[in-house]
PDB file of C-alpha atoms in Angstrom:
ATOM      1  CA  MET A 120     205.414-162.678 110.173  1.00  0.00           C
ATOM      2  CA  GLU A 121     203.433-165.852 110.058  1.00  0.00           C
ATOM      3  CA  ILE A 122     200.994-166.396 107.186  1.00  0.00           C
ATOM      4  CA  ASP A 123     198.072-166.254 109.623  1.00  0.00           C
ATOM      5  CA  GLU A 124     199.222-162.819 110.846  1.00  0.00           C
ATOM      6  CA  ILE A 125     199.613-161.568 107.267  1.00  0.00           C
ATOM      7  CA  GLU A 126     196.089-162.743 106.438  1.00  0.00           C
ATOM      8  CA  LYS A 127     194.746-161.003 109.543  1.00  0.00           C
ATOM      9  CA  LEU A 128     196.553-157.796 108.580  1.00  0.00           C
ATOM     10  CA  GLU A 129     195.083-157.923 105.063  1.00  0.00           C
ATOM     11  CA  THR A 130     191.626-158.499 106.544  1.00  0.00           C
ATOM     12  CA  ILE A 131     192.045-155.501 108.846  1.00  0.00           C
ATOM     13  CA  LYS A 132     193.150-153.327 105.896  1.00  0.00           C
ATOM     14  CA  ARG A 133     190.092-154.396 103.884  1.00  0.00           C
ATOM     15  CA  LEU A 134     187.717-153.870 106.810  1.00  0.00           C
ATOM     16  CA  THR A 135     189.246-150.478 107.579  1.00  0.00           C
ATOM     17  CA  SER A 136     188.671-149.231 104.056  1.00  0.00           C
ATOM     18  CA  ASN A 137     185.052-150.471 104.173  1.00  0.00           C
ATOM     19  CA  CYS A 138     184.082-149.545 107.740  1.00  0.00           C
ATOM     20  CA  LEU A 139     185.754-146.259 108.689  1.00  0.00           C
ATOM     21  CA  ASN A 140     183.026-144.044 107.218  1.00  0.00           C
ATOM     22  CA  THR A 141     181.749-141.711 109.920  1.00  0.00           C
ATOM     23  CA  LEU A 142     184.716-139.328 109.796  1.00  0.00           C
ATOM     24  CA  ARG A 143     186.360-138.079 106.614  1.00  0.00           C
ATOM     25  CA  PRO A 144     189.735-136.307 106.835  1.00  0.00           C
ATOM     26  CA  VAL A 145     189.879-132.680 105.691  1.00  0.00           C
ATOM     27  CA  ASP A 146     193.640-132.855 105.249  1.00  0.00           C
ATOM     28  CA  ASN A 147     196.547-134.763 106.728  1.00  0.00           C
ATOM     29  CA  LYS A 148     198.302-131.754 108.277  1.00  0.00           C
ATOM     30  CA  ASN A 149     196.097-130.890 111.248  1.00  0.00           C
ATOM     31  CA  ARG A 150     194.189-134.177 111.618  1.00  0.00           C
ATOM     32  CA  ILE A 151     190.770-132.494 111.336  1.00  0.00           C
ATOM     33  CA  HIS A 152     187.822-134.590 110.176  1.00  0.00           C
ATOM     34  CA  ILE A 153     184.300-133.965 108.911  1.00  0.00           C
ATOM     35  CA  ALA A 154     181.188-135.773 110.122  1.00  0.00           C
ATOM     36  CA  GLU A 155     178.154-135.265 107.894  1.00  0.00           C
ATOM     37  CA  ILE A 156     174.459-135.093 108.663  1.00  0.00           C
ATOM     38  CA  LYS A 157     171.808-135.468 106.000  1.00  0.00           C
ATOM     39  CA  VAL A 158     168.889-133.055 105.805  1.00  0.00           C
ATOM     40  CA  TYR A 159     166.210-132.568 103.165  1.00  0.00           C
ATOM     41  CA  ASP A 160     166.515-128.800 102.872  1.00  0.00           C
ATOM     42  CA  TYR A 161     167.394-125.560 104.645  1.00  0.00           C
ATOM     43  CA  TYR A 162     164.154-125.636 106.601  1.00  0.00           C
ATOM     44  CA  GLU A 163     165.020-129.006 108.161  1.00  0.00           C
ATOM     45  CA  LEU A 164     168.544-127.778 108.912  1.00  0.00           C
ATOM     46  CA  ALA A 165     167.066-124.717 110.622  1.00  0.00           C
ATOM     47  CA  SER A 166     164.724-126.995 112.605  1.00  0.00           C
ATOM     48  CA  VAL A 167     167.659-129.114 113.764  1.00  0.00           C
ATOM     49  CA  ILE A 168     169.609-126.054 114.877  1.00  0.00           C
ATOM     50  CA  ARG A 169     166.586-124.491 116.633  1.00  0.00           C
ATOM     51  CA  ASN A 170     165.744-127.720 118.452  1.00  0.00           C
ATOM     52  CA  LEU A 171     169.347-128.162 119.572  1.00  0.00           C
ATOM     53  CA  MET A 172     169.369-124.609 120.893  1.00  0.00           C
ATOM     54  CA  LYS A 173     166.039-125.102 122.711  1.00  0.00           C
ATOM     55  CA  LEU A 174     167.335-128.311 124.239  1.00  0.00           C
ATOM     56  CA  CYS A 175     170.426-126.461 125.461  1.00  0.00           C
ATOM     57  CA  ILE A 176     168.257-123.695 126.961  1.00  0.00           C
ATOM     58  CA  VAL A 177     166.254-126.261 128.896  1.00  0.00           C
ATOM     59  CA  ALA A 178     169.444-128.023 129.992  1.00  0.00           C
ATOM     60  CA  LEU A 179     170.903-124.756 131.284  1.00  0.00           C
ATOM     61  CA  ASP A 180     167.747-123.718 133.162  1.00  0.00           C
ATOM     62  CA  HIS A 181     167.635-126.385 135.863  1.00  0.00           C
ATOM     63  CA  ASP A 182     164.790-124.709 137.738  1.00  0.00           C
ATOM     64  CA  GLY A 183     162.415-123.901 134.901  1.00  0.00           C
ATOM     65  CA  ALA A 184     163.076-126.936 132.674  1.00  0.00           C
ATOM     66  CA  LYS A 185     161.058-125.370 129.875  1.00  0.00           C
ATOM     67  CA  VAL A 186     161.690-123.195 126.864  1.00  0.00           C
ATOM     68  CA  PRO A 187     161.108-119.510 127.733  1.00  0.00           C
ATOM     69  CA  ASP A 188     157.855-117.905 126.586  1.00  0.00           C
ATOM     70  CA  THR A 189     159.806-115.430 124.461  1.00  0.00           C
ATOM     71  CA  ILE A 190     160.851-118.192 122.055  1.00  0.00           C
ATOM     72  CA  GLU A 191     158.377-118.931 119.297  1.00  0.00           C
ATOM     73  CA  GLY A 192     157.456-122.609 118.918  1.00  0.00           C
ATOM     74  CA  GLN A 193     158.336-123.808 122.391  1.00  0.00           C
ATOM     75  CA  SER A 194     158.082-127.539 121.841  1.00  0.00           C
ATOM     76  CA  ILE A 195     161.303-129.457 121.318  1.00  0.00           C
ATOM     77  CA  ASP A 196     161.352-132.087 118.578  1.00  0.00           C
ATOM     78  CA  VAL A 197     163.424-134.659 120.460  1.00  0.00           C
ATOM     79  CA  GLY A 198     162.889-137.174 117.655  1.00  0.00           C
ATOM     80  CA  LEU A 199     164.680-134.868 115.225  1.00  0.00           C
ATOM     81  CA  ILE A 200     167.602-134.454 117.625  1.00  0.00           C
ATOM     82  CA  LEU A 201     167.830-138.226 118.119  1.00  0.00           C
ATOM     83  CA  GLU A 202     167.712-138.759 114.343  1.00  0.00           C
ATOM     84  CA  ILE A 203     170.771-136.526 113.971  1.00  0.00           C
ATOM     85  CA  ALA A 204     172.517-138.380 116.790  1.00  0.00           C
ATOM     86  CA  LEU A 205     171.804-141.672 115.008  1.00  0.00           C
ATOM     87  CA  GLN A 206     173.282-140.313 111.775  1.00  0.00           C
ATOM     88  CA  LEU A 207     176.462-139.433 113.653  1.00  0.00           C
ATOM     89  CA  PHE A 208     176.628-142.759 115.523  1.00  0.00           C
ATOM     90  CA  PRO A 209     179.616-144.697 114.123  1.00  0.00           C
ATOM     91  CA  ILE A 210     177.926-148.077 113.549  1.00  0.00           C
ATOM     92  CA  ASP A 211     180.360-149.098 110.783  1.00  0.00           C
ATOM     93  CA  GLU A 212     183.266-148.484 113.124  1.00  0.00           C
ATOM     94  CA  PHE A 213     181.664-150.737 115.732  1.00  0.00           C
ATOM     95  CA  GLU A 214     181.383-153.403 113.038  1.00  0.00           C
ATOM     96  CA  LEU A 215     185.124-153.021 112.458  1.00  0.00           C
ATOM     97  CA  LEU A 216     185.808-153.424 116.181  1.00  0.00           C
ATOM     98  CA  ASN A 217     183.633-156.525 116.237  1.00  0.00           C
ATOM     99  CA  GLU A 218     185.504-158.071 113.295  1.00  0.00           C
ATOM    100  CA  ILE A 219     188.867-157.288 114.908  1.00  0.00           C
ATOM    101  CA  SER A 220     187.715-158.905 118.167  1.00  0.00           C
ATOM    102  CA  ILE A 221     186.819-162.020 116.157  1.00  0.00           C
ATOM    103  CA  LEU A 222     190.239-162.038 114.473  1.00  0.00           C
ATOM    104  CA  PHE A 223     191.981-161.614 117.821  1.00  0.00           C
ATOM    105  CA  PRO A 224     190.008-163.504 120.475  1.00  0.00           C
ATOM    106  CA  ALA A 225     190.715-162.772 124.145  1.00  0.00           C
ATOM    107  CA  ASP A 226     192.795-165.943 124.553  1.00  0.00           C
ATOM    108  CA  SER A 227     195.206-164.942 121.800  1.00  0.00           C
ATOM    109  CA  ARG A 228     195.482-161.394 123.216  1.00  0.00           C
ATOM    110  CA  ASN A 229     196.570-162.851 126.560  1.00  0.00           C
ATOM    111  CA  GLU A 230     199.170-164.975 124.776  1.00  0.00           C
ATOM    112  CA  ASN A 231     200.486-161.908 122.905  1.00  0.00           C
ATOM    113  CA  GLU A 232     200.723-159.939 126.184  1.00  0.00           C
ATOM    114  CA  ASN A 233     202.728-162.788 127.764  1.00  0.00           C
ATOM    115  CA  ILE A 234     205.090-162.848 124.758  1.00  0.00           C
ATOM    116  CA  LEU A 235     205.634-159.086 125.017  1.00  0.00           C
ATOM    117  CA  LYS A 236     206.418-159.357 128.753  1.00  0.00           C
ATOM    118  CA  GLU A 237     209.163-161.954 128.136  1.00  0.00           C
TER     119      GLU A 237
END
């Protein structure tokens, strides 16, 4: 390997350890991971679950497009659902992808593909 390639590999190793944060492995056997959400207390967790369920009810009822009258507290806190989605969004991983794209610009990828074809 060339020195430049070794430096790039070391950079990728460092970035990987710093940026792959959204998923944490449970164990190495079955490749299962955990993604965490942060809530203040059980009440907020219950609110998240209830709002997700209400959103699913509305999504399933194409005609009515509203939470049934039998469900207490019919409004859906879309902001809360979006907050959870933002917590799960893998922004650090996108940073890693960006850094890798800088290390390996499109021109050099085309050169590597040509080398592999030969």
